[in-house]
mmCIF file of C-alpha atoms in Angstrom:
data_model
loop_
_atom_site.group_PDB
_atom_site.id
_atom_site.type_symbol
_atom_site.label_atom_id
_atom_site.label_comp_id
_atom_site.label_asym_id
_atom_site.label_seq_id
_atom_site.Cartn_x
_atom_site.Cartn_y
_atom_site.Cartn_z
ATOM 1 C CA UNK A 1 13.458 35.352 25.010
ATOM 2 C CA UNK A 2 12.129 34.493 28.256
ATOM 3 C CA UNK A 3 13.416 31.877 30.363
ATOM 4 C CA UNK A 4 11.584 29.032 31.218
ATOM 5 C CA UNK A 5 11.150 26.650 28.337
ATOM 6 C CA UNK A 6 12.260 23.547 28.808
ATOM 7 C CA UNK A 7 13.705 20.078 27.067
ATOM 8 C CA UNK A 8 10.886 17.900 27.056
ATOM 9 C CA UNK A 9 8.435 20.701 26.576
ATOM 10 C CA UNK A 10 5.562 19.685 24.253
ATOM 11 C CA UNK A 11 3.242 21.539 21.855
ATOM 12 C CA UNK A 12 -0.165 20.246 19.958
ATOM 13 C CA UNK A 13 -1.523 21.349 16.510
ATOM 14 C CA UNK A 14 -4.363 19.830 15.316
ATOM 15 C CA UNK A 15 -5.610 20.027 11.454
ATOM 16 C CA UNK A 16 -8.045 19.264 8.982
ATOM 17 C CA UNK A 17 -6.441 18.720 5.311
ATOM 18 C CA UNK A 18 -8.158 21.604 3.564
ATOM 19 C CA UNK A 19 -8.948 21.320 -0.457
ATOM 20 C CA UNK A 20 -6.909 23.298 -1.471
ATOM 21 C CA UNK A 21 -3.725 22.861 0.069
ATOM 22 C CA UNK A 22 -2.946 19.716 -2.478
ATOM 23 C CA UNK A 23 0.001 19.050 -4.491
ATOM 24 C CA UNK A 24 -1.394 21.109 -7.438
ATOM 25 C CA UNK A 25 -2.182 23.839 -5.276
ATOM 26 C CA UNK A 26 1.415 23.999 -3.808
ATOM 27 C CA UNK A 27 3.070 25.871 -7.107
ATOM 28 C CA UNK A 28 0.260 25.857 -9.471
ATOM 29 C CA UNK A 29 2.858 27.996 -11.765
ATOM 30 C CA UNK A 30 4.387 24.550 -12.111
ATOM 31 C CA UNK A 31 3.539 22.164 -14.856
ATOM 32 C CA UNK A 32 5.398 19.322 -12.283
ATOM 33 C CA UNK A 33 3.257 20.516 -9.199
ATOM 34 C CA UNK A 34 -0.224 20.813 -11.673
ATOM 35 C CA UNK A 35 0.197 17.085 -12.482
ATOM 36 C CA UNK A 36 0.119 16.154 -8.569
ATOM 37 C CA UNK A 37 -1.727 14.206 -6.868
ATOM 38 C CA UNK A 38 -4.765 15.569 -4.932
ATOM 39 C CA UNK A 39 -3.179 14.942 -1.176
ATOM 40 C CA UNK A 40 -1.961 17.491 1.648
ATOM 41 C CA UNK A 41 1.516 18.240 -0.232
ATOM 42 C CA UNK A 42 4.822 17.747 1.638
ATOM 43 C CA UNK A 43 5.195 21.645 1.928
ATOM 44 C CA UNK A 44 1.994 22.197 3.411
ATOM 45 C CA UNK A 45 3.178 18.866 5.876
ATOM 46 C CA UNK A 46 6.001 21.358 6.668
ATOM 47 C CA UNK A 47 4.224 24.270 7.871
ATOM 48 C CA UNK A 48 2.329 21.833 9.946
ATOM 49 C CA UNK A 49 5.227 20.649 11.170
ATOM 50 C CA UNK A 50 6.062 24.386 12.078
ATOM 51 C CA UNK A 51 3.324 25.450 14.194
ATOM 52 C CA UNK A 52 3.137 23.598 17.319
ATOM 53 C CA UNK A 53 7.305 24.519 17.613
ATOM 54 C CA UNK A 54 6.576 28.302 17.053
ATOM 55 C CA UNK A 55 3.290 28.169 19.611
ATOM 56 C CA UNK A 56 5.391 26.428 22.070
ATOM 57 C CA UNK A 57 8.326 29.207 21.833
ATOM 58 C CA UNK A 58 5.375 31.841 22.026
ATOM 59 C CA UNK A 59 5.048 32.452 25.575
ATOM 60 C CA UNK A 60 8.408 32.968 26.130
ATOM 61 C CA UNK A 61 8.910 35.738 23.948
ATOM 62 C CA UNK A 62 9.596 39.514 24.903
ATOM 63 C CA UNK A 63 7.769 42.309 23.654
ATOM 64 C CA UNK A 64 9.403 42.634 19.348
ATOM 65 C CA UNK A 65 10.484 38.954 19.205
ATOM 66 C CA UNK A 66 9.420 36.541 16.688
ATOM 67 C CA UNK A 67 10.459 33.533 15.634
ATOM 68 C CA UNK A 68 12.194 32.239 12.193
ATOM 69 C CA UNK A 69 12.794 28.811 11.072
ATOM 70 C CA UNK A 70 16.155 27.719 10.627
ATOM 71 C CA UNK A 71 16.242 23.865 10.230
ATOM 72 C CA UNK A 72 13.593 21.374 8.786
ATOM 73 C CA UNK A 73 14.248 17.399 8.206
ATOM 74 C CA UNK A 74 11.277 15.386 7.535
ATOM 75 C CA UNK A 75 10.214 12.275 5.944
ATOM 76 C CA UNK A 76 6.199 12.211 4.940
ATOM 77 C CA UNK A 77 5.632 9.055 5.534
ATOM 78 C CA UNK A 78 1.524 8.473 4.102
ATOM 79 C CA UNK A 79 -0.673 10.077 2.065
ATOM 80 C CA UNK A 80 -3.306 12.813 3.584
ATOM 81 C CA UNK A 81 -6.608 13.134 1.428
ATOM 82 C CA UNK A 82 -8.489 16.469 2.097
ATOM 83 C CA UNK A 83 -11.248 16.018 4.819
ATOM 84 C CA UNK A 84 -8.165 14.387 7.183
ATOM 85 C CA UNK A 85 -8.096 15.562 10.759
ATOM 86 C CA UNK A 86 -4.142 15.706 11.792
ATOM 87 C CA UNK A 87 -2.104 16.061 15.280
ATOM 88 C CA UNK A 88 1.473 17.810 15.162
ATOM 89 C CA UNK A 89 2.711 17.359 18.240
ATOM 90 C CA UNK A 90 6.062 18.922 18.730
ATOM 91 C CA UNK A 91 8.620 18.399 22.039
ATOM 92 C CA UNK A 92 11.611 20.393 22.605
ATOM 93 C CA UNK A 93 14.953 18.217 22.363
ATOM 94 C CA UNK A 94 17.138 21.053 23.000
ATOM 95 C CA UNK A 95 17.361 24.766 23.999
ATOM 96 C CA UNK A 96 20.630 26.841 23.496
ATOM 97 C CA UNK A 97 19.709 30.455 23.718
ATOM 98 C CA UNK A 98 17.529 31.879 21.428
ATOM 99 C CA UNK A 99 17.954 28.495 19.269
ATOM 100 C CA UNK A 100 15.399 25.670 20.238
ATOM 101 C CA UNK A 101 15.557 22.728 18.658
ATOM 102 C CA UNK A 102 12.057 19.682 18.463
ATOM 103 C CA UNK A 103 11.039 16.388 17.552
ATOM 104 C CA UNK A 104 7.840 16.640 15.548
ATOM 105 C CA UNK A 105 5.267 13.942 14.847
ATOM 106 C CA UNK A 106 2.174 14.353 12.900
ATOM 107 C CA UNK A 107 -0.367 11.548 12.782
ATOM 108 C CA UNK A 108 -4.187 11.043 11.493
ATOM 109 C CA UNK A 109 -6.867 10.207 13.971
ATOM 110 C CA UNK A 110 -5.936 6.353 13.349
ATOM 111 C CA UNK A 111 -3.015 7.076 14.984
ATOM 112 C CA UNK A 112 -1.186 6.214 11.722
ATOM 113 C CA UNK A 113 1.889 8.344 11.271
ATOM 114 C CA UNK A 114 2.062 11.144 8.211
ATOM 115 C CA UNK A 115 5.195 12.329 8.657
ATOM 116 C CA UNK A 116 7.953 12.931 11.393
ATOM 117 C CA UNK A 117 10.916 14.885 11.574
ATOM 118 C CA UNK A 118 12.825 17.636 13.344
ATOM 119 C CA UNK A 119 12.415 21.180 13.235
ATOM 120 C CA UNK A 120 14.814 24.303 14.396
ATOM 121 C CA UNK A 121 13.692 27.750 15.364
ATOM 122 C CA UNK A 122 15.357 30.608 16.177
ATOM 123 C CA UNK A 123 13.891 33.993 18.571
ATOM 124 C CA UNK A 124 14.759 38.013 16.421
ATOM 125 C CA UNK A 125 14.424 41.064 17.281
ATOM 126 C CA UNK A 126 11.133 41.830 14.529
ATOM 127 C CA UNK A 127 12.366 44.982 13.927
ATOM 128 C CA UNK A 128 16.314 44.322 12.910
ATOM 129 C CA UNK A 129 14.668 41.418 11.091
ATOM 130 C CA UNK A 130 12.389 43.680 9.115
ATOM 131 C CA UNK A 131 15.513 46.036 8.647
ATOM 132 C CA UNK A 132 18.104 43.316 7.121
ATOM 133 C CA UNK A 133 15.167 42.398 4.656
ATOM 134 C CA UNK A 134 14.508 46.127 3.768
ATOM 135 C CA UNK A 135 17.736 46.615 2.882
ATOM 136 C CA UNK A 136 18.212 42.956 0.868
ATOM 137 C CA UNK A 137 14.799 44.124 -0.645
ATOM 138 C CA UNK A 138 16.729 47.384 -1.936
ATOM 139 C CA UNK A 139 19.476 45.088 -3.341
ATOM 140 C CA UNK A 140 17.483 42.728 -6.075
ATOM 141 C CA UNK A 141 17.129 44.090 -9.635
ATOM 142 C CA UNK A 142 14.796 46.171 -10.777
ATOM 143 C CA UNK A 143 12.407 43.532 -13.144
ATOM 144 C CA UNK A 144 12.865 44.177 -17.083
ATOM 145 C CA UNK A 145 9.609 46.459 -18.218
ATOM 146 C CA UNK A 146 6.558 44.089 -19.468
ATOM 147 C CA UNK A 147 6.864 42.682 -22.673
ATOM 148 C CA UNK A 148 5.085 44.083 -26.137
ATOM 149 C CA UNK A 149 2.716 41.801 -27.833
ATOM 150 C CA UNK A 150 4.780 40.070 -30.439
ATOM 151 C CA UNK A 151 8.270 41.718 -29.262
ATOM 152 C CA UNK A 152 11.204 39.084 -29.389
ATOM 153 C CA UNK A 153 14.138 41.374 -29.074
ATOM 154 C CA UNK A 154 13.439 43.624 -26.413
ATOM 155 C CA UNK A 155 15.329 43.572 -23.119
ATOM 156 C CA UNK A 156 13.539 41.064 -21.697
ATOM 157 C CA UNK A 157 14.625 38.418 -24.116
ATOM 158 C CA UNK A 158 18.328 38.907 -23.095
ATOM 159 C CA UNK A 159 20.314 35.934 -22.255
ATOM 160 C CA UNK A 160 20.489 35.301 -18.578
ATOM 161 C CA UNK A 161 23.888 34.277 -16.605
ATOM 162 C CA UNK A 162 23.341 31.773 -13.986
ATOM 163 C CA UNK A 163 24.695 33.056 -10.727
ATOM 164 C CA UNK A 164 27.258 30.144 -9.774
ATOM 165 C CA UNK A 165 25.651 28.646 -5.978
ATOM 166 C CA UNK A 166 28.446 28.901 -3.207
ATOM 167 C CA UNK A 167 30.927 26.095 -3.133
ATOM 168 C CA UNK A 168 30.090 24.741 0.298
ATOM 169 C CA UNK A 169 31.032 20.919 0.618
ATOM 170 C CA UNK A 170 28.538 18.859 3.055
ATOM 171 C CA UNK A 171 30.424 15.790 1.921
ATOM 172 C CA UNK A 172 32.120 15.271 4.970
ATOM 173 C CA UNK A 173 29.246 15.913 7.762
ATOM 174 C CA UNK A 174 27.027 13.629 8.963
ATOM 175 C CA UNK A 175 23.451 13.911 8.458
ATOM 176 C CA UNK A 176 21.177 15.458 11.212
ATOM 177 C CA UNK A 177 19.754 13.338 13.937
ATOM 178 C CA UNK A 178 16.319 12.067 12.613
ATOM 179 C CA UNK A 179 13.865 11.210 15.341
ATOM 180 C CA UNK A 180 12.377 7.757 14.396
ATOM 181 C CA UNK A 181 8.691 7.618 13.730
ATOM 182 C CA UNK A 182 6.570 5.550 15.805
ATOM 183 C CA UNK A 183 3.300 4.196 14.907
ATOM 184 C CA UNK A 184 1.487 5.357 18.119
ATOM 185 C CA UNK A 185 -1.107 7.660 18.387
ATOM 186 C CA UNK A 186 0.124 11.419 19.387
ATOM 187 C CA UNK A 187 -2.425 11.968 23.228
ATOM 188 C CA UNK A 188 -2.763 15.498 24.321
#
């Protein structure tokens, strides 16, 4: 990564809610996303939130760099019907390397906040990326063939262990620093 970017730094994405970025369009394989509500859905709101960070880190890249998310706290604050025009506006609150850290806003053209948050981002080489997934890629079982019409006892039907998650207490550290959201209108 390139020197140059700065604390302070600030980014602007602006956004029309499409139609089909909704809560039931989120994880239609869902039954819990399918009974949604018809509104821009929190994890669309995050990739929002996402792209005026990664256009702001953008310039600074070197030739093979991209960039990968490492951090996202965010509290959607109002509802976003389809047809709404939206302004993430992201500013850099810290750069330590290749890690930069922002305060992101996103508000309608009222000025009414949507959500707010912070975001993390770290700059990879593309290629070592691309290698580490290759060979995590290689790694994941092969799926069980397709089941036959009516078959209950093939190998798909056998019993699956739950892989236990790693024990890694958070009880003891503090939450992350939560920029607070401020009813103003975001001015590029």
């Amino acid at each position: 990564m390139r020197p140059g970017l700065m604390i302070g730094a600030r980014h602007v994405v602006r956004y029309t809610v499409p139609v089909h970025q909704t809560v039931p369009d989120l994880l239609p394989a869902l039954a819990e996303f399918r009974r949604g509500q018809p509104v821009f859905a929190t994890g669309f709101m995050v990739g929002l939130m996402e792209a005026p960070c990664m256009a702001a880190v953008y310039p600074y890249l070197e030739p093979g760099e991209v960039t990968v998310g490492t951090l996202i706290n965010m509290t959607h604050l109002s509802a976003s019907p389809p047809g709404t025009p939206l302004a993430a506006e992201a500013r850099a609150v810290a750069v330590d390397g290749r890690s930069v850290r922002f305060a992101v806003v996103v508000a309608d053209a009222a000025g009414e906040i949507a959500a707010a948050g912070e975001h993390g981002l770290r700059v990879v080489d593309a290629a070592r990326f691309r290698d580490r997934l290759a060979a995590k890629q290689a790694q994941l079982p092969r799926p069980d063939p397709s089941p036959l019409p009516g078959d209950t006892h093939g190998p798909h039907h056998r019993p699956r262990t739950l892989q236990r998650w790693p024990d890694r207490s958070f009880a003891h550290s503090a939450p992350p620093a939560h920029p607070a959201p401020s009813r103003q209108p975001i001015n590029s």
